[in-house]
């Protein structure tokens, strides 16, 4: 690495090449404590469900996907062979992103978003991508919002119950059956439901690296956890906090809506990687890490997004992206420093993602046969579109899982995975 860039990162406690095995070991300890009810970081939320043994057939379900930025809703219909089709799809913004909402405003907005689906099914699968304590009846209590959603009155509410009441006020009839799922659980269910012909898996993992970050796996019965039956566990590992943070991370965290929360997520998910890059570049500019002219530009930039970082790394000599335009015409030394700083963020992101996937695979206890690996259904623009993240994650997993532990894996993706998985979950009774 460029000496000046390396010294700058070291001075600010930014560890580029964190040891993945050390993170995995800490995460496994965190998982173990969480399953024993001794909360440390990750929530380890029980779902009381496993992938169904038979495909859904001849049924329709309303699907809601409340993600980090967008709110999607549609109908998923399964024909007699269990083949799904999607209709009546609409997308709008997630309530509480633009301004703070009261509890009533929040659920009223969701009801308005679902007006086009009124009366089309009594079954509702609700992918609610925030930390929720799942109840045995399939409903869930919101622990807290993440991803900068602002609706504090909703925290502690039973989401399905509140939504059903709001829908009734908006003229819905019938016995509404609402089942909450996390997006990682939906991803896992989609992976289990859509296996390539001739392929078999020993277990399944759902992983999201987009606006937020999280993982889910299937926990087998284990005498270490009395009374815990085999089921999908939503790890909420974006909250994992036994990981090194830099000055830039602390600086951004203080400015976030909820300082001190979502530590792992704030290191590398799409909602936060750009703002952390901003803190890094402003500091670099003020400390004159670059030449005087370039340092002045970075010291006074207004903001940086994850898209800016990815676009620059993919085309570092193009003035068509924000960072490329700033560095255009600068010395080779300046260009090298900027690339290595931004690449350090991506490298850390890949190591964090690989650590989560490795911990979930190890915790599943499966994948010991190369012919029946653990299926990892991965989802999210940060995983698939951020510069070299996917390739790096695969490389680290080959080392940490296959070479070192003899655990085999297969990373897959599926079109409409969250929608399909949520529909399957919405029909589980």
GROMACS .gro file of C-alpha atoms in nm:
model
  429
    1UNK     CA    1   0.000   0.000   0.000
    2UNK     CA    2   0.108   0.360  -0.059
    3UNK     CA    3   0.311   0.463   0.247
    4UNK     CA    4   0.127   0.792   0.298
    5UNK     CA    5  -0.214   0.624   0.269
    6UNK     CA    6  -0.111   0.341   0.502
    7UNK     CA    7   0.022   0.585   0.762
    8UNK     CA    8  -0.296   0.793   0.742
    9UNK     CA    9  -0.519   0.489   0.795
   10UNK     CA   10  -0.302   0.360   1.079
   11UNK     CA   11  -0.307   0.701   1.246
   12UNK     CA   12  -0.686   0.690   1.243
   13UNK     CA   13  -0.711   0.327   1.360
   14UNK     CA   14  -0.854   0.203   1.031
   15UNK     CA   15  -0.769  -0.166   1.005
   16UNK     CA   16  -0.783  -0.268   0.638
   17UNK     CA   17  -0.689  -0.634   0.667
   18UNK     CA   18  -0.872  -0.743   0.981
   19UNK     CA   19  -0.829  -1.113   1.050
   20UNK     CA   20  -1.148  -1.286   0.940
   21UNK     CA   21  -1.105  -1.583   1.172
   22UNK     CA   22  -1.083  -1.350   1.472
   23UNK     CA   23  -1.408  -1.181   1.370
   24UNK     CA   24  -1.572  -1.520   1.308
   25UNK     CA   25  -1.467  -1.648   1.651
   26UNK     CA   26  -1.605  -1.336   1.819
   27UNK     CA   27  -1.926  -1.362   1.620
   28UNK     CA   28  -1.973  -1.731   1.709
   29UNK     CA   29  -1.933  -1.640   2.076
   30UNK     CA   30  -2.187  -1.361   2.025
   31UNK     CA   31  -2.428  -1.603   1.853
   32UNK     CA   32  -2.389  -1.858   2.131
   33UNK     CA   33  -2.461  -1.604   2.403
   34UNK     CA   34  -2.760  -1.472   2.210
   35UNK     CA   35  -2.915  -1.818   2.173
   36UNK     CA   36  -2.869  -1.867   2.547
   37UNK     CA   37  -3.059  -1.546   2.613
   38UNK     CA   38  -2.750  -1.351   2.716
   39UNK     CA   39  -2.772  -1.064   2.473
   40UNK     CA   40  -2.442  -0.911   2.372
   41UNK     CA   41  -2.465  -0.769   2.020
   42UNK     CA   42  -2.648  -0.979   1.763
   43UNK     CA   43  -3.015  -1.037   1.848
   44UNK     CA   44  -3.044  -1.407   1.745
   45UNK     CA   45  -3.419  -1.382   1.688
   46UNK     CA   46  -3.612  -1.710   1.676
   47UNK     CA   47  -3.861  -1.750   1.392
   48UNK     CA   48  -4.036  -2.076   1.494
   49UNK     CA   49  -4.024  -2.191   1.133
   50UNK     CA   50  -3.821  -2.394   0.885
   51UNK     CA   51  -3.845  -2.413   0.505
   52UNK     CA   52  -4.168  -2.599   0.413
   53UNK     CA   53  -4.124  -2.951   0.281
   54UNK     CA   54  -4.376  -2.900  -0.001
   55UNK     CA   55  -4.424  -2.619  -0.250
   56UNK     CA   56  -4.719  -2.383  -0.213
   57UNK     CA   57  -4.991  -2.465  -0.468
   58UNK     CA   58  -5.320  -2.304  -0.566
   59UNK     CA   59  -5.290  -2.013  -0.325
   60UNK     CA   60  -5.240  -1.637  -0.341
   61UNK     CA   61  -5.077  -1.410  -0.086
   62UNK     CA   62  -5.026  -1.037  -0.049
   63UNK     CA   63  -4.657  -0.957  -0.016
   64UNK     CA   64  -4.523  -0.644   0.151
   65UNK     CA   65  -4.153  -0.563   0.141
   66UNK     CA   66  -4.058  -0.277   0.373
   67UNK     CA   67  -3.689  -0.230   0.306
   68UNK     CA   68  -3.432   0.035   0.384
   69UNK     CA   69  -3.545   0.283   0.119
   70UNK     CA   70  -3.834   0.137  -0.077
   71UNK     CA   71  -4.176   0.000   0.012
   72UNK     CA   72  -4.298  -0.264  -0.233
   73UNK     CA   73  -4.629  -0.449  -0.242
   74UNK     CA   74  -4.780  -0.707  -0.478
   75UNK     CA   75  -4.975  -1.031  -0.514
   76UNK     CA   76  -4.793  -1.363  -0.551
   77UNK     CA   77  -5.006  -1.645  -0.687
   78UNK     CA   78  -4.898  -2.010  -0.695
   79UNK     CA   79  -5.052  -2.234  -0.961
   80UNK     CA   80  -5.139  -2.600  -0.903
   81UNK     CA   81  -4.778  -2.700  -0.965
   82UNK     CA   82  -4.650  -2.441  -0.718
   83UNK     CA   83  -4.509  -2.209  -0.986
   84UNK     CA   84  -4.529  -1.848  -0.865
   85UNK     CA   85  -4.637  -1.539  -1.058
   86UNK     CA   86  -4.626  -1.177  -0.947
   87UNK     CA   87  -4.894  -0.916  -1.021
   88UNK     CA   88  -5.018  -0.576  -0.902
   89UNK     CA   89  -4.665  -0.466  -0.809
   90UNK     CA   90  -4.627  -0.111  -0.680
   91UNK     CA   91  -4.326   0.064  -0.529
   92UNK     CA   92  -4.308   0.377  -0.318
   93UNK     CA   93  -4.083   0.515  -0.047
   94UNK     CA   94  -4.054   0.363   0.298
   95UNK     CA   95  -4.264   0.555   0.555
   96UNK     CA   96  -4.051   0.748   0.801
   97UNK     CA   97  -3.756   0.807   0.569
   98UNK     CA   98  -3.830   1.169   0.480
   99UNK     CA   99  -3.967   1.285   0.816
  100UNK     CA  100  -4.058   1.155   1.160
  101UNK     CA  101  -4.400   0.987   1.180
  102UNK     CA  102  -4.627   0.904   1.471
  103UNK     CA  103  -4.747   0.546   1.515
  104UNK     CA  104  -5.085   0.627   1.356
  105UNK     CA  105  -4.924   0.811   1.065
  106UNK     CA  106  -4.685   0.521   1.005
  107UNK     CA  107  -4.952   0.251   0.981
  108UNK     CA  108  -5.196   0.477   0.796
  109UNK     CA  109  -4.930   0.533   0.533
  110UNK     CA  110  -4.878   0.158   0.494
  111UNK     CA  111  -5.255   0.108   0.461
  112UNK     CA  112  -5.267   0.372   0.187
  113UNK     CA  113  -4.978   0.200   0.009
  114UNK     CA  114  -5.179  -0.125   0.010
  115UNK     CA  115  -5.506   0.020  -0.120
  116UNK     CA  116  -5.457  -0.142  -0.464
  117UNK     CA  117  -5.449  -0.489  -0.299
  118UNK     CA  118  -5.762  -0.458  -0.086
  119UNK     CA  119  -5.972  -0.776  -0.090
  120UNK     CA  120  -5.730  -0.979  -0.304
  121UNK     CA  121  -5.616  -1.215  -0.026
  122UNK     CA  122  -5.651  -1.261   0.349
  123UNK     CA  123  -5.294  -1.398   0.368
  124UNK     CA  124  -5.027  -1.132   0.404
  125UNK     CA  125  -4.654  -1.197   0.413
  126UNK     CA  126  -4.481  -0.890   0.554
  127UNK     CA  127  -4.106  -0.865   0.498
  128UNK     CA  128  -4.019  -0.612   0.767
  129UNK     CA  129  -3.646  -0.561   0.746
  130UNK     CA  130  -3.581  -0.429   1.095
  131UNK     CA  131  -3.503  -0.598   1.429
  132UNK     CA  132  -3.826  -0.768   1.538
  133UNK     CA  133  -3.895  -1.023   1.811
  134UNK     CA  134  -4.099  -1.287   1.629
  135UNK     CA  135  -4.391  -1.437   1.820
  136UNK     CA  136  -4.501  -1.799   1.787
  137UNK     CA  137  -4.816  -1.692   1.598
  138UNK     CA  138  -4.602  -1.532   1.326
  139UNK     CA  139  -4.652  -1.171   1.435
  140UNK     CA  140  -4.364  -0.966   1.569
  141UNK     CA  141  -4.273  -0.685   1.808
  142UNK     CA  142  -4.043  -0.414   1.670
  143UNK     CA  143  -3.727  -0.385   1.878
  144UNK     CA  144  -3.600  -0.072   1.705
  145UNK     CA  145  -3.575   0.089   1.365
  146UNK     CA  146  -3.247   0.098   1.172
  147UNK     CA  147  -3.145   0.251   0.837
  148UNK     CA  148  -3.247   0.598   0.959
  149UNK     CA  149  -3.625   0.529   0.966
  150UNK     CA  150  -3.787   0.786   1.196
  151UNK     CA  151  -4.100   0.655   1.369
  152UNK     CA  152  -4.004   0.606   1.736
  153UNK     CA  153  -4.363   0.548   1.855
  154UNK     CA  154  -4.373   0.226   1.650
  155UNK     CA  155  -4.087   0.071   1.847
  156UNK     CA  156  -4.229  -0.185   2.091
  157UNK     CA  157  -4.548  -0.228   1.886
  158UNK     CA  158  -4.683  -0.561   1.758
  159UNK     CA  159  -4.655  -0.487   1.388
  160UNK     CA  160  -4.906  -0.730   1.237
  161UNK     CA  161  -5.172  -0.647   1.495
  162UNK     CA  162  -5.130  -0.272   1.440
  163UNK     CA  163  -5.134  -0.311   1.063
  164UNK     CA  164  -5.449  -0.527   1.072
  165UNK     CA  165  -5.624  -0.258   1.277
  166UNK     CA  166  -5.515   0.012   1.033
  167UNK     CA  167  -5.635  -0.193   0.735
  168UNK     CA  168  -5.973  -0.246   0.901
  169UNK     CA  169  -6.003   0.132   0.944
  170UNK     CA  170  -5.933   0.164   0.572
  171UNK     CA  171  -6.219  -0.072   0.481
  172UNK     CA  172  -6.052  -0.413   0.469
  173UNK     CA  173  -6.270  -0.709   0.567
  174UNK     CA  174  -6.217  -1.076   0.646
  175UNK     CA  175  -5.981  -1.257   0.879
  176UNK     CA  176  -5.643  -1.109   0.793
  177UNK     CA  177  -5.352  -1.346   0.856
  178UNK     CA  178  -5.033  -1.140   0.874
  179UNK     CA  179  -4.695  -1.309   0.915
  180UNK     CA  180  -4.377  -1.107   0.968
  181UNK     CA  181  -4.043  -1.207   0.823
  182UNK     CA  182  -3.703  -1.046   0.813
  183UNK     CA  183  -3.554  -1.002   0.464
  184UNK     CA  184  -3.277  -1.251   0.543
  185UNK     CA  185  -3.538  -1.511   0.641
  186UNK     CA  186  -3.725  -1.444   0.317
  187UNK     CA  187  -3.400  -1.484   0.124
  188UNK     CA  188  -3.330  -1.814   0.298
  189UNK     CA  189  -3.680  -1.943   0.220
  190UNK     CA  190  -3.642  -1.841  -0.144
  191UNK     CA  191  -3.315  -2.030  -0.170
  192UNK     CA  192  -3.473  -2.341  -0.023
  193UNK     CA  193  -3.774  -2.316  -0.255
  194UNK     CA  194  -3.586  -2.261  -0.581
  195UNK     CA  195  -3.308  -2.519  -0.603
  196UNK     CA  196  -3.154  -2.590  -0.943
  197UNK     CA  197  -3.247  -2.928  -1.089
  198UNK     CA  198  -3.002  -3.198  -0.983
  199UNK     CA  199  -2.868  -2.992  -0.691
  200UNK     CA  200  -2.904  -3.071  -0.322
  201UNK     CA  201  -2.806  -2.864  -0.022
  202UNK     CA  202  -2.746  -2.962   0.339
  203UNK     CA  203  -2.869  -2.628   0.475
  204UNK     CA  204  -2.952  -2.272   0.378
  205UNK     CA  205  -2.839  -1.921   0.464
  206UNK     CA  206  -2.999  -1.590   0.375
  207UNK     CA  207  -2.766  -1.290   0.354
  208UNK     CA  208  -2.837  -0.925   0.277
  209UNK     CA  209  -2.576  -0.663   0.197
  210UNK     CA  210  -2.761  -0.366   0.053
  211UNK     CA  211  -2.886  -0.060   0.237
  212UNK     CA  212  -2.842  -0.268   0.554
  213UNK     CA  213  -2.660  -0.589   0.646
  214UNK     CA  214  -2.780  -0.910   0.811
  215UNK     CA  215  -2.777  -1.289   0.797
  216UNK     CA  216  -3.001  -1.585   0.883
  217UNK     CA  217  -2.930  -1.958   0.909
  218UNK     CA  218  -3.103  -2.279   1.022
  219UNK     CA  219  -3.013  -2.378   1.377
  220UNK     CA  220  -3.037  -2.751   1.448
  221UNK     CA  221  -3.148  -2.888   1.784
  222UNK     CA  222  -2.854  -2.868   2.020
  223UNK     CA  223  -2.832  -2.972   2.387
  224UNK     CA  224  -2.648  -2.646   2.451
  225UNK     CA  225  -2.981  -2.469   2.395
  226UNK     CA  226  -3.251  -2.658   2.588
  227UNK     CA  227  -3.596  -2.624   2.435
  228UNK     CA  228  -3.471  -2.472   2.111
  229UNK     CA  229  -3.617  -2.672   1.824
  230UNK     CA  230  -3.473  -2.670   1.474
  231UNK     CA  231  -3.563  -2.338   1.316
  232UNK     CA  232  -3.443  -2.039   1.116
  233UNK     CA  233  -3.256  -1.783   1.326
  234UNK     CA  234  -3.247  -1.420   1.220
  235UNK     CA  235  -2.913  -1.302   1.355
  236UNK     CA  236  -2.947  -0.923   1.327
  237UNK     CA  237  -2.570  -0.922   1.303
  238UNK     CA  238  -2.566  -0.564   1.183
  239UNK     CA  239  -2.570  -0.496   1.558
  240UNK     CA  240  -2.255  -0.699   1.620
  241UNK     CA  241  -2.010  -0.472   1.799
  242UNK     CA  242  -1.698  -0.679   1.877
  243UNK     CA  243  -1.509  -0.533   1.585
  244UNK     CA  244  -1.246  -0.262   1.546
  245UNK     CA  245  -1.368   0.086   1.453
  246UNK     CA  246  -1.174   0.377   1.311
  247UNK     CA  247  -1.189   0.747   1.390
  248UNK     CA  248  -1.399   0.789   1.075
  249UNK     CA  249  -1.655   0.537   1.201
  250UNK     CA  250  -1.684   0.710   1.537
  251UNK     CA  251  -1.712   1.048   1.370
  252UNK     CA  252  -1.997   0.938   1.145
  253UNK     CA  253  -2.169   0.744   1.424
  254UNK     CA  254  -2.198   1.061   1.632
  255UNK     CA  255  -2.384   1.228   1.343
  256UNK     CA  256  -2.621   0.937   1.277
  257UNK     CA  257  -2.980   0.927   1.400
  258UNK     CA  258  -2.898   0.658   1.656
  259UNK     CA  259  -2.538   0.682   1.776
  260UNK     CA  260  -2.392   0.368   1.929
  261UNK     CA  261  -2.625   0.129   1.744
  262UNK     CA  262  -2.584  -0.089   1.433
  263UNK     CA  263  -2.207  -0.099   1.471
  264UNK     CA  264  -2.128  -0.371   1.215
  265UNK     CA  265  -2.386  -0.234   0.972
  266UNK     CA  266  -2.232   0.113   0.990
  267UNK     CA  267  -1.892  -0.022   0.891
  268UNK     CA  268  -1.993  -0.136   0.547
  269UNK     CA  269  -2.360  -0.146   0.441
  270UNK     CA  270  -2.484   0.072   0.157
  271UNK     CA  271  -2.652   0.327   0.380
  272UNK     CA  272  -2.330   0.401   0.564
  273UNK     CA  273  -2.020   0.321   0.357
  274UNK     CA  274  -2.052   0.649   0.165
  275UNK     CA  275  -2.084   0.869   0.476
  276UNK     CA  276  -1.783   0.695   0.633
  277UNK     CA  277  -1.590   0.760   0.310
  278UNK     CA  278  -1.691   1.126   0.345
  279UNK     CA  279  -1.545   1.144   0.696
  280UNK     CA  280  -1.226   0.980   0.570
  281UNK     CA  281  -1.181   1.214   0.273
  282UNK     CA  282  -1.257   1.532   0.467
  283UNK     CA  283  -0.996   1.428   0.725
  284UNK     CA  284  -0.748   1.346   0.448
  285UNK     CA  285  -0.808   1.685   0.291
  286UNK     CA  286  -0.763   1.875   0.616
  287UNK     CA  287  -0.443   1.684   0.693
  288UNK     CA  288  -0.311   1.756   0.342
  289UNK     CA  289  -0.266   1.391   0.255
  290UNK     CA  290  -0.296   1.495  -0.110
  291UNK     CA  291  -0.133   1.783  -0.293
  292UNK     CA  292  -0.251   2.127  -0.178
  293UNK     CA  293  -0.506   2.178  -0.456
  294UNK     CA  294  -0.662   1.831  -0.421
  295UNK     CA  295  -0.653   1.845  -0.040
  296UNK     CA  296  -0.850   2.170  -0.048
  297UNK     CA  297  -1.118   2.010  -0.266
  298UNK     CA  298  -1.160   1.711  -0.036
  299UNK     CA  299  -1.157   1.926   0.278
  300UNK     CA  300  -1.464   2.110   0.147
  301UNK     CA  301  -1.674   1.836  -0.017
  302UNK     CA  302  -2.043   1.827   0.080
  303UNK     CA  303  -2.111   1.452   0.089
  304UNK     CA  304  -2.011   1.114  -0.054
  305UNK     CA  305  -2.244   0.822  -0.127
  306UNK     CA  306  -2.172   0.452  -0.162
  307UNK     CA  307  -2.261   0.487  -0.530
  308UNK     CA  308  -1.992   0.756  -0.562
  309UNK     CA  309  -1.734   0.522  -0.409
  310UNK     CA  310  -1.828   0.229  -0.631
  311UNK     CA  311  -1.842   0.437  -0.950
  312UNK     CA  312  -1.499   0.581  -0.880
  313UNK     CA  313  -1.335   0.245  -0.808
  314UNK     CA  314  -1.484   0.098  -1.126
  315UNK     CA  315  -1.360   0.396  -1.335
  316UNK     CA  316  -1.090   0.582  -1.141
  317UNK     CA  317  -0.979   0.788  -1.441
  318UNK     CA  318  -1.324   0.902  -1.546
  319UNK     CA  319  -1.440   1.254  -1.469
  320UNK     CA  320  -1.800   1.132  -1.504
  321UNK     CA  321  -1.813   1.025  -1.137
  322UNK     CA  322  -1.789   1.262  -0.841
  323UNK     CA  323  -1.456   1.146  -0.698
  324UNK     CA  324  -1.301   1.098  -1.040
  325UNK     CA  325  -1.391   1.455  -1.130
  326UNK     CA  326  -1.222   1.585  -0.816
  327UNK     CA  327  -0.900   1.392  -0.879
  328UNK     CA  328  -0.898   1.449  -1.256
  329UNK     CA  329  -0.568   1.592  -1.372
  330UNK     CA  330  -0.399   1.533  -1.036
  331UNK     CA  331  -0.065   1.363  -0.991
  332UNK     CA  332  -0.024   0.988  -1.004
  333UNK     CA  333   0.056   0.997  -0.631
  334UNK     CA  334  -0.275   1.169  -0.553
  335UNK     CA  335  -0.466   0.925  -0.768
  336UNK     CA  336  -0.298   0.626  -0.604
  337UNK     CA  337  -0.376   0.754  -0.255
  338UNK     CA  338  -0.743   0.817  -0.332
  339UNK     CA  339  -0.789   0.475  -0.490
  340UNK     CA  340  -0.628   0.297  -0.199
  341UNK     CA  341  -0.836   0.484   0.059
  342UNK     CA  342  -1.161   0.398  -0.116
  343UNK     CA  343  -1.049   0.042  -0.183
  344UNK     CA  344  -0.968   0.002   0.187
  345UNK     CA  345  -1.335   0.066   0.267
  346UNK     CA  346  -1.445  -0.198   0.017
  347UNK     CA  347  -1.186  -0.446   0.142
  348UNK     CA  348  -1.314  -0.406   0.496
  349UNK     CA  349  -1.671  -0.446   0.374
  350UNK     CA  350  -1.585  -0.775   0.200
  351UNK     CA  351  -1.412  -0.909   0.511
  352UNK     CA  352  -1.711  -0.823   0.730
  353UNK     CA  353  -1.951  -0.989   0.485
  354UNK     CA  354  -1.735  -1.302   0.463
  355UNK     CA  355  -1.719  -1.317   0.842
  356UNK     CA  356  -2.098  -1.317   0.876
  357UNK     CA  357  -2.146  -1.583   0.609
  358UNK     CA  358  -1.872  -1.800   0.758
  359UNK     CA  359  -2.015  -1.772   1.109
  360UNK     CA  360  -2.364  -1.868   0.985
  361UNK     CA  361  -2.227  -2.166   0.792
  362UNK     CA  362  -2.025  -2.291   1.089
  363UNK     CA  363  -2.319  -2.244   1.325
  364UNK     CA  364  -2.547  -2.445   1.095
  365UNK     CA  365  -2.325  -2.751   1.150
  366UNK     CA  366  -2.373  -2.851   0.785
  367UNK     CA  367  -2.178  -2.837   0.458
  368UNK     CA  368  -1.942  -3.126   0.536
  369UNK     CA  369  -2.006  -3.292   0.199
  370UNK     CA  370  -1.885  -3.119  -0.116
  371UNK     CA  371  -2.183  -3.271  -0.298
  372UNK     CA  372  -2.428  -3.114  -0.050
  373UNK     CA  373  -2.289  -2.772   0.037
  374UNK     CA  374  -2.457  -2.497   0.237
  375UNK     CA  375  -2.663  -2.277   0.006
  376UNK     CA  376  -2.600  -1.905   0.062
  377UNK     CA  377  -2.864  -1.695  -0.109
  378UNK     CA  378  -2.715  -1.346  -0.120
  379UNK     CA  379  -2.910  -1.032  -0.193
  380UNK     CA  380  -2.836  -0.662  -0.213
  381UNK     CA  381  -2.684  -0.404  -0.442
  382UNK     CA  382  -2.382  -0.353  -0.216
  383UNK     CA  383  -2.295  -0.724  -0.240
  384UNK     CA  384  -2.343  -0.756  -0.614
  385UNK     CA  385  -2.257  -0.407  -0.742
  386UNK     CA  386  -1.998  -0.258  -0.509
  387UNK     CA  387  -1.652  -0.290  -0.663
  388UNK     CA  388  -1.514  -0.647  -0.629
  389UNK     CA  389  -1.705  -0.724  -0.306
  390UNK     CA  390  -1.863  -1.045  -0.434
  391UNK     CA  391  -1.536  -1.184  -0.572
  392UNK     CA  392  -1.346  -1.102  -0.254
  393UNK     CA  393  -1.611  -1.261  -0.032
  394UNK     CA  394  -1.598  -1.583  -0.233
  395UNK     CA  395  -1.220  -1.590  -0.209
  396UNK     CA  396  -1.220  -1.542   0.167
  397UNK     CA  397  -1.485  -1.811   0.216
  398UNK     CA  398  -1.286  -2.059   0.007
  399UNK     CA  399  -1.001  -2.005   0.250
  400UNK     CA  400  -1.182  -1.977   0.585
  401UNK     CA  401  -1.452  -2.239   0.523
  402UNK     CA  402  -1.331  -2.486   0.260
  403UNK     CA  403  -0.953  -2.496   0.311
  404UNK     CA  404  -0.941  -2.442   0.685
  405UNK     CA  405  -1.260  -2.613   0.805
  406UNK     CA  406  -1.380  -2.849   0.529
  407UNK     CA  407  -1.716  -2.669   0.505
  408UNK     CA  408  -1.848  -2.638   0.150
  409UNK     CA  409  -2.074  -2.360   0.027
  410UNK     CA  410  -2.250  -2.234  -0.284
  411UNK     CA  411  -2.340  -1.867  -0.330
  412UNK     CA  412  -2.654  -1.817  -0.540
  413UNK     CA  413  -2.892  -1.538  -0.634
  414UNK     CA  414  -3.253  -1.548  -0.751
  415UNK     CA  415  -3.475  -1.297  -0.924
  416UNK     CA  416  -3.747  -1.163  -0.693
  417UNK     CA  417  -3.600  -1.365  -0.407
  418UNK     CA  418  -3.736  -1.154  -0.121
  419UNK     CA  419  -4.081  -1.143  -0.279
  420UNK     CA  420  -4.090  -1.520  -0.333
  421UNK     CA  421  -3.956  -1.601   0.013
  422UNK     CA  422  -4.199  -1.363   0.179
  423UNK     CA  423  -4.489  -1.520  -0.009
  424UNK     CA  424  -4.382  -1.866   0.108
  425UNK     CA  425  -4.349  -1.739   0.463
  426UNK     CA  426  -4.689  -1.572   0.445
  427UNK     CA  427  -4.851  -1.911   0.379
  428UNK     CA  428  -4.681  -2.096   0.665
  429UNK     CA  429  -4.931  -2.174   0.941
   0.00000   0.00000   0.00000
